[in-house]
GROMACS .gro file of C-alpha atoms in nm:
model
  499
    1MET     CA    1   0.000   0.000   0.000
    2SER     CA    2   0.124   0.351  -0.082
    3TYR     CA    3   0.013   0.536   0.234
    4LEU     CA    4   0.234   0.501   0.542
    5ALA     CA    5   0.074   0.564   0.882
    6LEU     CA    6   0.213   0.870   1.058
    7TYR     CA    7   0.336   0.679   1.363
    8ARG     CA    8   0.549   0.463   1.130
    9LYS     CA    9   0.657   0.749   0.907
   10TYR     CA   10   0.781   0.952   1.204
   11ARG     CA   11   0.919   0.667   1.409
   12PRO     CA   12   1.248   0.775   1.579
   13ARG     CA   13   1.559   0.699   1.374
   14THR     CA   14   1.813   0.838   1.622
   15PHE     CA   15   1.830   0.899   1.998
   16SER     CA   16   1.763   1.270   1.950
   17ASP     CA   17   1.429   1.191   1.781
   18PHE     CA   18   1.276   1.061   2.105
   19ALA     CA   19   1.038   1.283   2.299
   20GLY     CA   20   1.012   1.285   2.677
   21GLN     CA   21   1.265   1.008   2.753
   22GLU     CA   22   1.576   1.223   2.801
   23GLU     CA   23   1.728   1.024   3.091
   24THR     CA   24   1.712   0.695   2.902
   25THR     CA   25   1.835   0.831   2.570
   26GLU     CA   26   2.131   1.010   2.731
   27ALA     CA   27   2.237   0.698   2.924
   28LEU     CA   28   2.216   0.467   2.623
   29ARG     CA   29   2.385   0.714   2.388
   30TYR     CA   30   2.676   0.750   2.630
   31GLN     CA   31   2.711   0.370   2.654
   32VAL     CA   32   2.724   0.346   2.275
   33LYS     CA   33   2.969   0.635   2.246
   34SER     CA   34   3.203   0.491   2.508
   35ALA     CA   35   3.151   0.125   2.405
   36THR     CA   36   3.048   0.034   2.762
   37PHE     CA   37   2.709  -0.125   2.693
   38GLY     CA   38   2.599  -0.450   2.856
   39HIS     CA   39   2.469  -0.776   2.717
   40SER     CA   40   2.109  -0.756   2.843
   41TYR     CA   41   1.855  -0.475   2.889
   42LEU     CA   42   1.495  -0.449   3.006
   43PHE     CA   43   1.275  -0.163   2.881
   44SER     CA   44   0.950  -0.127   3.075
   45GLY     CA   45   0.660   0.119   3.059
   46ILE     CA   46   0.310   0.172   2.920
   47ARG     CA   47   0.237   0.120   2.552
   48GLY     CA   48   0.332   0.386   2.300
   49THR     CA   49   0.622   0.541   2.493
   50GLY     CA   50   0.903   0.424   2.265
   51LYS     CA   51   1.034   0.098   2.411
   52THR     CA   52   1.057  -0.100   2.087
   53SER     CA   53   1.175   0.204   1.889
   54MET     CA   54   1.449   0.267   2.145
   55ALA     CA   55   1.557  -0.097   2.119
   56GLN     CA   56   1.581  -0.066   1.740
   57VAL     CA   57   1.782   0.258   1.754
   58PHE     CA   58   2.014   0.108   2.016
   59ALA     CA   59   2.066  -0.204   1.801
   60LYS     CA   60   2.139   0.013   1.499
   61ALA     CA   61   2.379   0.233   1.696
   62ILE     CA   62   2.596  -0.045   1.842
   63ASN     CA   63   2.642  -0.188   1.490
   64CYS     CA   64   2.700   0.148   1.319
   65GLU     CA   65   3.035   0.178   1.142
   66ASP     CA   66   3.055   0.558   1.163
   67LEU     CA   67   2.902   0.683   1.490
   68GLN     CA   68   2.826   1.054   1.516
   69ASP     CA   69   2.862   1.146   1.886
   70GLY     CA   70   2.687   0.825   1.991
   71GLU     CA   71   2.419   0.852   1.719
   72PRO     CA   72   2.389   0.608   1.426
   73CYS     CA   73   2.502   0.772   1.103
   74GLY     CA   74   2.222   0.627   0.890
   75LYS     CA   75   2.456   0.601   0.588
   76CYS     CA   76   2.691   0.310   0.650
   77PRO     CA   77   2.608  -0.038   0.507
   78SER     CA   78   2.491  -0.159   0.850
   79CYS     CA   79   2.252   0.135   0.901
   80VAL     CA   80   2.122   0.118   0.544
   81SER     CA   81   2.052  -0.256   0.569
   82PHE     CA   82   1.877  -0.199   0.902
   83GLU     CA   83   1.651   0.074   0.758
   84SER     CA   84   1.563  -0.144   0.459
   85GLY     CA   85   1.477  -0.442   0.681
   86ALA     CA   86   1.758  -0.655   0.543
   87GLN     CA   87   1.971  -0.662   0.860
   88MET     CA   88   2.013  -1.031   0.941
   89ASP     CA   89   2.181  -0.978   1.277
   90VAL     CA   90   1.896  -0.787   1.445
   91LEU     CA   91   1.604  -1.017   1.521
   92GLU     CA   92   1.272  -0.905   1.668
   93ILE     CA   93   1.068  -1.171   1.848
   94ASP     CA   94   0.708  -1.133   1.964
   95ALA     CA   95   0.689  -1.326   2.292
   96ALA     CA   96   0.310  -1.323   2.278
   97SER     CA   97   0.315  -1.574   1.991
   98ASN     CA   98   0.658  -1.733   2.052
   99ASN     CA   99   0.637  -1.802   2.422
  100SER     CA  100   0.715  -2.172   2.456
  101VAL     CA  101   1.030  -2.325   2.596
  102ASP     CA  102   1.107  -2.471   2.250
  103ASP     CA  103   1.108  -2.121   2.098
  104ILE     CA  104   1.362  -2.001   2.357
  105ARG     CA  105   1.576  -2.314   2.316
  106GLU     CA  106   1.593  -2.244   1.941
  107LEU     CA  107   1.694  -1.886   2.021
  108ARG     CA  108   1.970  -2.014   2.251
  109GLU     CA  109   2.107  -2.240   1.981
  110ASN     CA  110   2.117  -1.959   1.724
  111ALA     CA  111   2.270  -1.715   1.973
  112ARG     CA  112   2.585  -1.930   1.994
  113PHE     CA  113   2.681  -1.841   1.637
  114MET     CA  114   2.872  -1.524   1.553
  115PRO     CA  115   2.695  -1.237   1.367
  116ALA     CA  116   2.676  -1.278   0.989
  117TYR     CA  117   2.778  -0.924   0.887
  118SER     CA  118   2.755  -0.692   1.188
  119LYS     CA  119   2.963  -0.643   1.501
  120TYR     CA  120   2.685  -0.766   1.730
  121LYS     CA  121   2.385  -0.994   1.705
  122VAL     CA  122   2.085  -0.829   1.877
  123TYR     CA  123   1.769  -1.004   1.997
  124ILE     CA  124   1.471  -0.776   2.071
  125ILE     CA  125   1.205  -0.972   2.262
  126ASP     CA  126   0.881  -0.771   2.279
  127GLU     CA  127   0.606  -0.840   2.537
  128VAL     CA  128   0.852  -1.062   2.723
  129GLN     CA  129   0.607  -1.103   3.016
  130MET     CA  130   0.412  -1.347   2.794
  131LEU     CA  131   0.685  -1.613   2.814
  132SER     CA  132   0.597  -1.930   3.002
  133GLY     CA  133   0.774  -2.024   3.327
  134SER     CA  134   0.984  -2.287   3.149
  135ALA     CA  135   1.073  -2.039   2.874
  136PHE     CA  136   1.193  -1.787   3.135
  137ASN     CA  137   1.413  -2.057   3.290
  138ALA     CA  138   1.562  -2.134   2.950
  139LEU     CA  139   1.623  -1.763   2.885
  140LEU     CA  140   1.785  -1.724   3.226
  141LYS     CA  141   2.059  -1.970   3.131
  142THR     CA  142   2.135  -1.763   2.820
  143LEU     CA  143   2.152  -1.438   3.019
  144GLU     CA  144   2.382  -1.598   3.276
  145GLU     CA  145   2.629  -1.722   3.013
  146PRO     CA  146   2.586  -1.497   2.706
  147ALA     CA  147   2.782  -1.536   2.386
  148PRO     CA  148   3.052  -1.266   2.341
  149ALA     CA  149   2.882  -1.080   2.054
  150VAL     CA  150   2.516  -1.105   2.154
  151VAL     CA  151   2.293  -0.838   2.311
  152PHE     CA  152   1.943  -0.906   2.444
  153ILE     CA  153   1.683  -0.628   2.475
  154LEU     CA  154   1.361  -0.725   2.652
  155ALA     CA  155   1.054  -0.500   2.638
  156THR     CA  156   0.744  -0.523   2.859
  157THR     CA  157   0.436  -0.331   2.966
  158GLU     CA  158   0.396  -0.545   3.281
  159VAL     CA  159   0.729  -0.555   3.459
  160HIS     CA  160   0.573  -0.708   3.774
  161LYS     CA  161   0.527  -1.034   3.578
  162ILE     CA  162   0.900  -1.070   3.507
  163PRO     CA  163   1.082  -1.312   3.744
  164GLU     CA  164   1.333  -1.154   3.983
  165THR     CA  165   1.604  -1.382   3.845
  166ILE     CA  166   1.562  -1.217   3.502
  167LEU     CA  167   1.539  -0.863   3.644
  168SER     CA  168   1.863  -0.904   3.837
  169ARG     CA  169   2.056  -0.991   3.520
  170THR     CA  170   1.946  -0.696   3.308
  171GLN     CA  171   1.996  -0.322   3.298
  172ARG     CA  172   1.647  -0.186   3.354
  173TYR     CA  173   1.515   0.139   3.204
  174SER     CA  174   1.165   0.266   3.286
  175PHE     CA  175   0.987   0.458   3.012
  176LYS     CA  176   0.763   0.723   3.166
  177ARG     CA  177   0.443   0.871   3.026
  178ILE     CA  178   0.522   1.147   2.779
  179SER     CA  179   0.463   1.495   2.919
  180GLN     CA  180   0.203   1.723   2.764
  181SER     CA  181   0.464   1.975   2.649
  182ALA     CA  182   0.690   1.712   2.489
  183MET     CA  183   0.393   1.557   2.310
  184MET     CA  184   0.270   1.896   2.189
  185GLN     CA  185   0.614   1.972   2.050
  186ARG     CA  186   0.629   1.643   1.861
  187LEU     CA  187   0.276   1.673   1.720
  188SER     CA  188   0.344   2.031   1.613
  189TYR     CA  189   0.655   1.914   1.428
  190ILE     CA  190   0.463   1.635   1.250
  191ALA     CA  191   0.179   1.871   1.155
  192LYS     CA  192   0.428   2.121   1.013
  193GLU     CA  193   0.608   1.850   0.815
  194GLU     CA  194   0.274   1.734   0.674
  195GLY     CA  195   0.177   2.090   0.575
  196VAL     CA  196  -0.114   2.104   0.822
  197ASP     CA  197  -0.229   2.430   0.978
  198ALA     CA  198  -0.299   2.302   1.331
  199GLN     CA  199  -0.468   2.488   1.617
  200ALA     CA  200  -0.276   2.458   1.944
  201GLU     CA  201  -0.596   2.375   2.134
  202ALA     CA  202  -0.673   2.095   1.891
  203LEU     CA  203  -0.327   1.942   1.945
  204HIS     CA  204  -0.369   1.980   2.323
  205LEU     CA  205  -0.700   1.791   2.302
  206LEU     CA  206  -0.532   1.504   2.116
  207CYS     CA  207  -0.257   1.487   2.380
  208GLU     CA  208  -0.514   1.491   2.660
  209HIS     CA  209  -0.689   1.184   2.519
  210SER     CA  210  -0.370   0.987   2.448
  211GLY     CA  211  -0.307   0.886   2.809
  212GLY     CA  212   0.060   0.984   2.793
  213ALA     CA  213   0.133   0.752   2.497
  214LEU     CA  214   0.290   0.943   2.208
  215ARG     CA  215   0.211   0.670   1.955
  216ASP     CA  216  -0.158   0.694   2.049
  217ALA     CA  217  -0.148   1.072   2.009
  218ILE     CA  218   0.007   1.041   1.661
  219SER     CA  219  -0.251   0.777   1.564
  220LEU     CA  220  -0.532   1.008   1.682
  221LEU     CA  221  -0.378   1.288   1.476
  222ASP     CA  222  -0.368   1.061   1.171
  223LYS     CA  223  -0.731   0.963   1.224
  224THR     CA  224  -0.843   1.325   1.261
  225LEU     CA  225  -0.654   1.440   0.952
  226SER     CA  226  -0.857   1.193   0.747
  227LEU     CA  227  -1.132   1.459   0.764
  228ASP     CA  228  -0.908   1.735   0.625
  229ARG     CA  229  -0.532   1.705   0.559
  230THR     CA  230  -0.476   2.081   0.526
  231ARG     CA  231  -0.588   2.202   0.869
  232LEU     CA  232  -0.661   2.074   1.220
  233THR     CA  233  -0.933   2.240   1.429
  234VAL     CA  234  -1.094   2.172   1.768
  235GLU     CA  235  -1.420   2.087   1.592
  236GLN     CA  236  -1.244   1.822   1.381
  237VAL     CA  237  -1.091   1.660   1.690
  238GLN     CA  238  -1.425   1.658   1.872
  239LYS     CA  239  -1.594   1.496   1.573
  240SER     CA  240  -1.317   1.241   1.527
  241LEU     CA  241  -1.304   1.138   1.895
  242GLY     CA  242  -1.679   1.154   1.956
  243LEU     CA  243  -1.656   1.439   2.206
  244LEU     CA  244  -1.932   1.681   2.303
  245GLY     CA  245  -1.715   1.989   2.345
  246ARG     CA  246  -1.706   2.248   2.624
  247GLU     CA  247  -2.010   2.443   2.498
  248ARG     CA  248  -2.239   2.144   2.522
  249ILE     CA  249  -2.097   2.023   2.854
  250HIS     CA  250  -2.141   2.378   2.984
  251ARG     CA  251  -2.507   2.375   2.878
  252LEU     CA  252  -2.567   2.038   3.046
  253LEU     CA  253  -2.398   2.132   3.375
  254LEU     CA  254  -2.539   2.484   3.394
  255SER     CA  255  -2.892   2.350   3.362
  256ALA     CA  256  -2.829   2.124   3.661
  257VAL     CA  257  -2.659   2.396   3.868
  258LYS     CA  258  -2.943   2.645   3.803
  259GLY     CA  259  -3.207   2.388   3.900
  260ARG     CA  260  -3.342   2.322   3.550
  261ILE     CA  261  -3.321   1.947   3.601
  262ASP     CA  262  -3.582   1.878   3.338
  263GLU     CA  263  -3.363   2.050   3.078
  264ALA     CA  264  -3.050   1.872   3.201
  265LEU     CA  265  -3.209   1.527   3.183
  266GLU     CA  266  -3.362   1.603   2.843
  267GLU     CA  267  -3.022   1.717   2.709
  268LEU     CA  268  -2.858   1.402   2.849
  269GLY     CA  269  -3.119   1.190   2.672
  270ILE     CA  270  -3.045   1.360   2.341
  271ILE     CA  271  -2.671   1.309   2.391
  272LEU     CA  272  -2.712   0.938   2.463
  273ARG     CA  273  -2.941   0.891   2.162
  274GLU     CA  274  -2.658   1.032   1.949
  275GLY     CA  275  -2.452   0.732   2.058
  276LYS     CA  276  -2.208   0.915   2.286
  277GLU     CA  277  -2.025   0.694   2.536
  278LEU     CA  278  -2.104   0.750   2.905
  279THR     CA  279  -1.736   0.720   2.998
  280MET     CA  280  -1.645   0.998   2.756
  281ILE     CA  281  -1.926   1.218   2.892
  282TYR     CA  282  -1.796   1.170   3.246
  283ARG     CA  283  -1.444   1.250   3.132
  284GLU     CA  284  -1.551   1.573   2.966
  285ILE     CA  285  -1.759   1.679   3.268
  286LEU     CA  286  -1.468   1.618   3.505
  287SER     CA  287  -1.231   1.802   3.272
  288PHE     CA  288  -1.473   2.096   3.256
  289LEU     CA  289  -1.510   2.112   3.636
  290ARG     CA  290  -1.132   2.096   3.668
  291GLY     CA  291  -1.108   2.395   3.435
  292ILE     CA  292  -1.351   2.597   3.650
  293LEU     CA  293  -1.164   2.510   3.969
  294LEU     CA  294  -0.819   2.587   3.827
  295SER     CA  295  -0.938   2.919   3.683
  296ARG     CA  296  -1.017   3.025   4.040
  297LEU     CA  297  -0.705   2.893   4.206
  298VAL     CA  298  -0.446   2.999   3.944
  299LYS     CA  299  -0.413   3.372   3.886
  300GLU     CA  300  -0.174   3.375   3.590
  301ASP     CA  301  -0.360   3.348   3.258
  302ALA     CA  302  -0.059   3.201   3.079
  303LEU     CA  303  -0.024   2.924   3.337
  304ILE     CA  304  -0.395   2.840   3.324
  305GLU     CA  305  -0.383   2.816   2.946
  306ASN     CA  306  -0.078   2.593   2.969
  307LEU     CA  307  -0.253   2.363   3.220
  308LEU     CA  308  -0.584   2.345   3.036
  309GLY     CA  309  -0.479   2.396   2.676
  310TYR     CA  310  -0.734   2.677   2.638
  311ALA     CA  311  -0.836   3.005   2.799
  312PRO     CA  312  -1.139   2.951   3.029
  313GLY     CA  313  -1.303   3.278   2.917
  314GLU     CA  314  -1.642   3.409   3.026
  315MET     CA  315  -1.798   3.064   3.048
  316THR     CA  316  -1.662   2.990   3.395
  317LYS     CA  317  -1.810   3.309   3.545
  318GLU     CA  318  -2.157   3.157   3.526
  319TYR     CA  319  -2.051   2.922   3.806
  320ASP     CA  320  -1.952   3.198   4.048
  321SER     CA  321  -2.244   3.100   4.274
  322LEU     CA  322  -2.057   2.777   4.357
  323THR     CA  323  -1.782   2.785   4.617
  324SER     CA  324  -1.452   2.606   4.563
  325GLU     CA  325  -1.562   2.352   4.825
  326GLN     CA  326  -1.882   2.284   4.631
  327LEU     CA  327  -1.684   2.242   4.309
  328ASP     CA  328  -1.456   1.997   4.484
  329GLU     CA  329  -1.761   1.804   4.607
  330LEU     CA  330  -1.909   1.797   4.256
  331ILE     CA  331  -1.586   1.654   4.116
  332GLY     CA  332  -1.605   1.385   4.384
  333ILE     CA  333  -1.970   1.310   4.301
  334PHE     CA  334  -1.906   1.261   3.928
  335ASP     CA  335  -1.585   1.068   3.992
  336ASP     CA  336  -1.756   0.830   4.237
  337SER     CA  337  -2.053   0.797   4.004
  338GLN     CA  338  -1.846   0.689   3.704
  339ARG     CA  339  -1.675   0.420   3.912
  340SER     CA  340  -2.013   0.248   3.955
  341LEU     CA  341  -2.078   0.212   3.580
  342ARG     CA  342  -1.905  -0.119   3.526
  343PHE     CA  343  -2.148  -0.338   3.720
  344SER     CA  344  -2.461  -0.129   3.681
  345LEU     CA  345  -2.777  -0.266   3.518
  346ILE     CA  346  -2.884   0.089   3.425
  347PRO     CA  347  -2.561   0.285   3.363
  348ARG     CA  348  -2.729   0.613   3.267
  349LEU     CA  349  -2.905   0.621   3.607
  350HIS     CA  350  -2.574   0.701   3.776
  351LEU     CA  351  -2.517   1.006   3.559
  352GLU     CA  352  -2.877   1.120   3.606
  353MET     CA  353  -2.839   1.094   3.983
  354ALA     CA  354  -2.509   1.284   3.965
  355LEU     CA  355  -2.681   1.567   3.777
  356ILE     CA  356  -2.955   1.576   4.040
  357ALA     CA  357  -2.688   1.581   4.312
  358THR     CA  358  -2.529   1.879   4.135
  359TRP     CA  359  -2.840   2.086   4.204
  360GLU     CA  360  -2.871   1.953   4.558
  361LYS     CA  361  -2.511   2.048   4.639
  362ALA     CA  362  -2.577   2.399   4.513
  363HIS     CA  363  -2.925   2.465   4.654
  364GLY     CA  364  -3.080   2.171   4.841
  365PRO     CA  365  -3.305   1.870   4.759
  366VAL     CA  366  -3.476   1.855   4.422
  367GLN     CA  367  -3.851   1.801   4.427
  368VAL     CA  368  -4.075   1.971   4.173
  369GLU     CA  369  -3.828   1.984   3.883
  370VAL     CA  370  -3.755   1.613   3.883
  371LYS     CA  371  -4.120   1.534   3.931
  372LYS     CA  372  -4.205   1.719   3.609
  373VAL     CA  373  -3.971   1.502   3.406
  374LEU     CA  374  -4.015   1.161   3.561
  375GLU     CA  375  -4.379   1.155   3.664
  376LYS     CA  376  -4.550   1.399   3.422
  377ARG     CA  377  -4.845   1.428   3.657
  378LYS     CA  378  -4.912   1.534   4.013
  379VAL     CA  379  -4.960   1.254   4.264
  380GLU     CA  380  -5.129   1.348   4.588
  381PRO     CA  381  -4.997   1.159   4.891
  382ILE     CA  382  -5.263   0.938   5.049
  383LYS     CA  383  -5.305   0.987   5.419
  384GLU     CA  384  -5.375   0.670   5.605
  385GLU     CA  385  -5.365   0.546   5.957
  386VAL     CA  386  -5.093   0.286   5.991
  387ALA     CA  387  -5.061   0.055   6.285
  388PRO     CA  388  -4.703  -0.018   6.385
  389PRO     CA  389  -4.585  -0.370   6.300
  390LYS     CA  390  -4.589  -0.622   6.581
  391ASP     CA  391  -4.311  -0.855   6.474
  392LEU     CA  392  -4.010  -0.868   6.248
  393ASP     CA  393  -4.189  -1.028   5.953
  394ASP     CA  394  -4.416  -0.723   5.920
  395TYR     CA  395  -4.139  -0.467   5.866
  396THR     CA  396  -4.067  -0.519   5.494
  397PRO     CA  397  -4.413  -0.417   5.364
  398TYR     CA  398  -4.407  -0.112   5.592
  399TRP     CA  399  -4.070  -0.014   5.446
  400GLN     CA  400  -4.230  -0.025   5.102
  401LYS     CA  401  -4.487   0.225   5.230
  402VAL     CA  402  -4.198   0.452   5.332
  403LEU     CA  403  -4.068   0.439   4.974
  404ASP     CA  404  -4.415   0.506   4.834
  405LYS     CA  405  -4.459   0.813   5.054
  406LEU     CA  406  -4.121   0.955   4.949
  407LYS     CA  407  -4.209   0.904   4.583
  408ALA     CA  408  -4.554   1.059   4.627
  409SER     CA  409  -4.401   1.363   4.799
  410GLY     CA  410  -4.200   1.437   4.483
  411ASP     CA  411  -3.859   1.360   4.636
  412ILE     CA  412  -3.759   1.134   4.347
  413ALA     CA  413  -3.386   1.167   4.418
  414THR     CA  414  -3.408   1.019   4.768
  415TYR     CA  415  -3.654   0.755   4.644
  416ALA     CA  416  -3.409   0.653   4.368
  417PHE     CA  417  -3.118   0.624   4.612
  418LEU     CA  418  -3.319   0.397   4.847
  419LEU     CA  419  -3.432   0.174   4.558
  420GLU     CA  420  -3.075   0.044   4.527
  421GLY     CA  421  -3.080  -0.066   4.893
  422THR     CA  422  -3.247  -0.357   5.073
  423PHE     CA  423  -3.437  -0.333   5.399
  424GLU     CA  424  -3.253  -0.560   5.645
  425THR     CA  425  -3.394  -0.521   5.993
  426ARG     CA  426  -3.499  -0.290   6.273
  427ALA     CA  427  -3.241  -0.260   6.552
  428GLY     CA  428  -3.402  -0.072   6.839
  429ASP     CA  429  -3.495   0.269   6.704
  430THR     CA  430  -3.287   0.226   6.386
  431LEU     CA  431  -3.388   0.081   6.050
  432LEU     CA  432  -3.089  -0.073   5.866
  433ILE     CA  433  -3.082  -0.045   5.485
  434SER     CA  434  -2.802  -0.243   5.317
  435PHE     CA  435  -2.625  -0.149   4.993
  436GLY     CA  436  -2.395  -0.358   4.775
  437ALA     CA  437  -2.028  -0.278   4.721
  438ASP     CA  438  -2.103  -0.093   4.395
  439TYR     CA  439  -2.350   0.144   4.563
  440ASP     CA  440  -2.136   0.327   4.819
  441PHE     CA  441  -2.238   0.653   4.655
  442HIS     CA  442  -2.608   0.579   4.724
  443LYS     CA  443  -2.534   0.467   5.081
  444ASN     CA  444  -2.342   0.786   5.157
  445ARG     CA  445  -2.624   1.000   5.018
  446VAL     CA  446  -2.878   0.821   5.239
  447ASN     CA  447  -2.657   0.889   5.545
  448GLU     CA  448  -2.616   1.261   5.471
  449GLU     CA  449  -2.773   1.468   5.747
  450LYS     CA  450  -3.050   1.645   5.552
  451THR     CA  451  -3.148   1.343   5.342
  452ASN     CA  452  -3.137   1.111   5.642
  453ALA     CA  453  -3.357   1.343   5.851
  454LYS     CA  454  -3.622   1.343   5.577
  455ILE     CA  455  -3.621   0.961   5.543
  456SER     CA  456  -3.631   0.915   5.922
  457ALA     CA  457  -3.931   1.150   5.950
  458VAL     CA  458  -4.131   0.954   5.690
  459ALA     CA  459  -4.030   0.621   5.847
  460SER     CA  460  -4.140   0.742   6.192
  461GLU     CA  461  -4.478   0.842   6.050
  462VAL     CA  462  -4.530   0.506   5.877
  463PHE     CA  463  -4.406   0.287   6.163
  464GLY     CA  464  -4.582   0.491   6.432
  465ALA     CA  465  -4.266   0.532   6.638
  466SER     CA  466  -3.966   0.765   6.652
  467LEU     CA  467  -3.710   0.595   6.424
  468LYS     CA  468  -3.380   0.660   6.256
  469VAL     CA  469  -3.261   0.520   5.923
  470ARG     CA  470  -2.904   0.417   5.853
  471GLY     CA  471  -2.744   0.292   5.529
  472VAL     CA  472  -2.492   0.010   5.576
  473SER     CA  473  -2.277  -0.208   5.350
  474LYS     CA  474  -2.387  -0.565   5.288
  475GLU     CA  475  -2.048  -0.675   5.417
  476GLU     CA  476  -2.125  -0.536   5.763
  477THR     CA  477  -2.220  -0.818   6.006
  478PRO     CA  478  -2.594  -0.823   6.077
  479LEU     CA  479  -2.724  -0.854   6.431
  480ASP     CA  480  -2.774  -1.210   6.556
  481PRO     CA  481  -3.115  -1.301   6.705
  482GLU     CA  482  -3.014  -1.232   7.067
  483GLU     CA  483  -2.861  -0.892   6.982
  484ARG     CA  484  -3.168  -0.803   6.774
  485LEU     CA  485  -3.408  -0.882   7.061
  486LYS     CA  486  -3.192  -0.692   7.307
  487ALA     CA  487  -3.202  -0.392   7.075
  488LEU     CA  488  -3.581  -0.421   7.056
  489PHE     CA  489  -3.668  -0.498   7.419
  490GLY     CA  490  -3.371  -0.367   7.617
  491ASP     CA  491  -3.309  -0.527   7.958
  492ALA     CA  492  -3.640  -0.710   7.933
  493SER     CA  493  -3.480  -0.938   7.676
  494ASP     CA  494  -3.295  -1.115   7.963
  495LYS     CA  495  -3.627  -1.262   8.071
  496LEU     CA  496  -3.690  -1.416   7.730
  497GLU     CA  497  -3.614  -1.781   7.678
  498PHE     CA  498  -3.437  -1.879   7.353
  499ARG     CA  499  -3.523  -2.218   7.204
   0.00000   0.00000   0.00000
């Protein structure tokens, strides 16, 4: 095929081409320059940070016939054959598909022979953590007694899976996540070389969604340029990555903050019908809230723009009614909410509850606004005389009446939180509601002072006694029968006979 992907086209050819790995490149270049390199290396780090590329440049450099201050010349027969893929003495092995002990034994046999044309034979073993236990043992023997002209370079994304015996026999270099500034510089260079007029904010957005992996950032750039190879705009990046953009996130959040919950939930419904991913929505909301918070804490405009990749502008002033503490709480609410998505039967419910909580944090419990959206009609609470239950088996249906009263009162938020819990028991003057491990957010909301007081008041009315309500985790040990009776009857329980 004629087109070459950008990450391959701009793959580093020399040590100076690497971005954000200065400590590693300087150390390896000095070893090459002074001819003091070892026989085995381990490169570890997340994907897309340059491990395999560094191994290739290092292999090319130690075989170069005309080094230029520790850099491969790129012109000698060894460098030319390497670039063309005809270098017989540099072998790359994918341990994910060649992970058996027989594969490593074959490698050991071949490693005994001298290089065909070059000064050194180099084995680059990628994803080395995929080797079997027996294969690692076979490799260990080779590392302990290496041939005189052989160099091994192991690369891994999961260094904790490598046996200590292997680690102790290699020089280890950790490849860190690429910094935002280093990534921006590299992407700007590629865009310029490709003749693309790129907006700085658009490049910053690509870096932000790359997770610190430069290869991912370049691949995202390549994907976005498929829309227009002459310019790169924020709108193009948003379209390519499936993002909503700050304007739309602002509209969604502002509706919730101002109490227009019906508008917020309607906007969220439209967004989801467009096929947007919930995880991406959460990420954009958290990024937006971070921007508001930083714009308050950091006074220098240049520093804010460097941190965010854009100037906050007038948009953030519409959130002046929120204190920094409230913003911090909102970030916690959305962060906790997105953690519950994985095991949820109704994922969108978590985001809806987080939007409702946004209004509650700013002004207090939501009642009428949510009722308009979810019920569409007014429901009058039914007053009825309720006799308090006489024994434990009667409590569950009475708890259902508590839920019904909360729903009828229009407090849909509290009702929704309690739906995720299970009525366990009554312990004295306390009703225990248990929540699973994935619903800590709901449990904490139930135990908040204002919400808890409202639930306790309704429960007291239904049960005909002064009661409290407490949310607990399912893992908490329930009361045994004797403790439960003692909680119910006090000292009189000593007179009861257990059978």
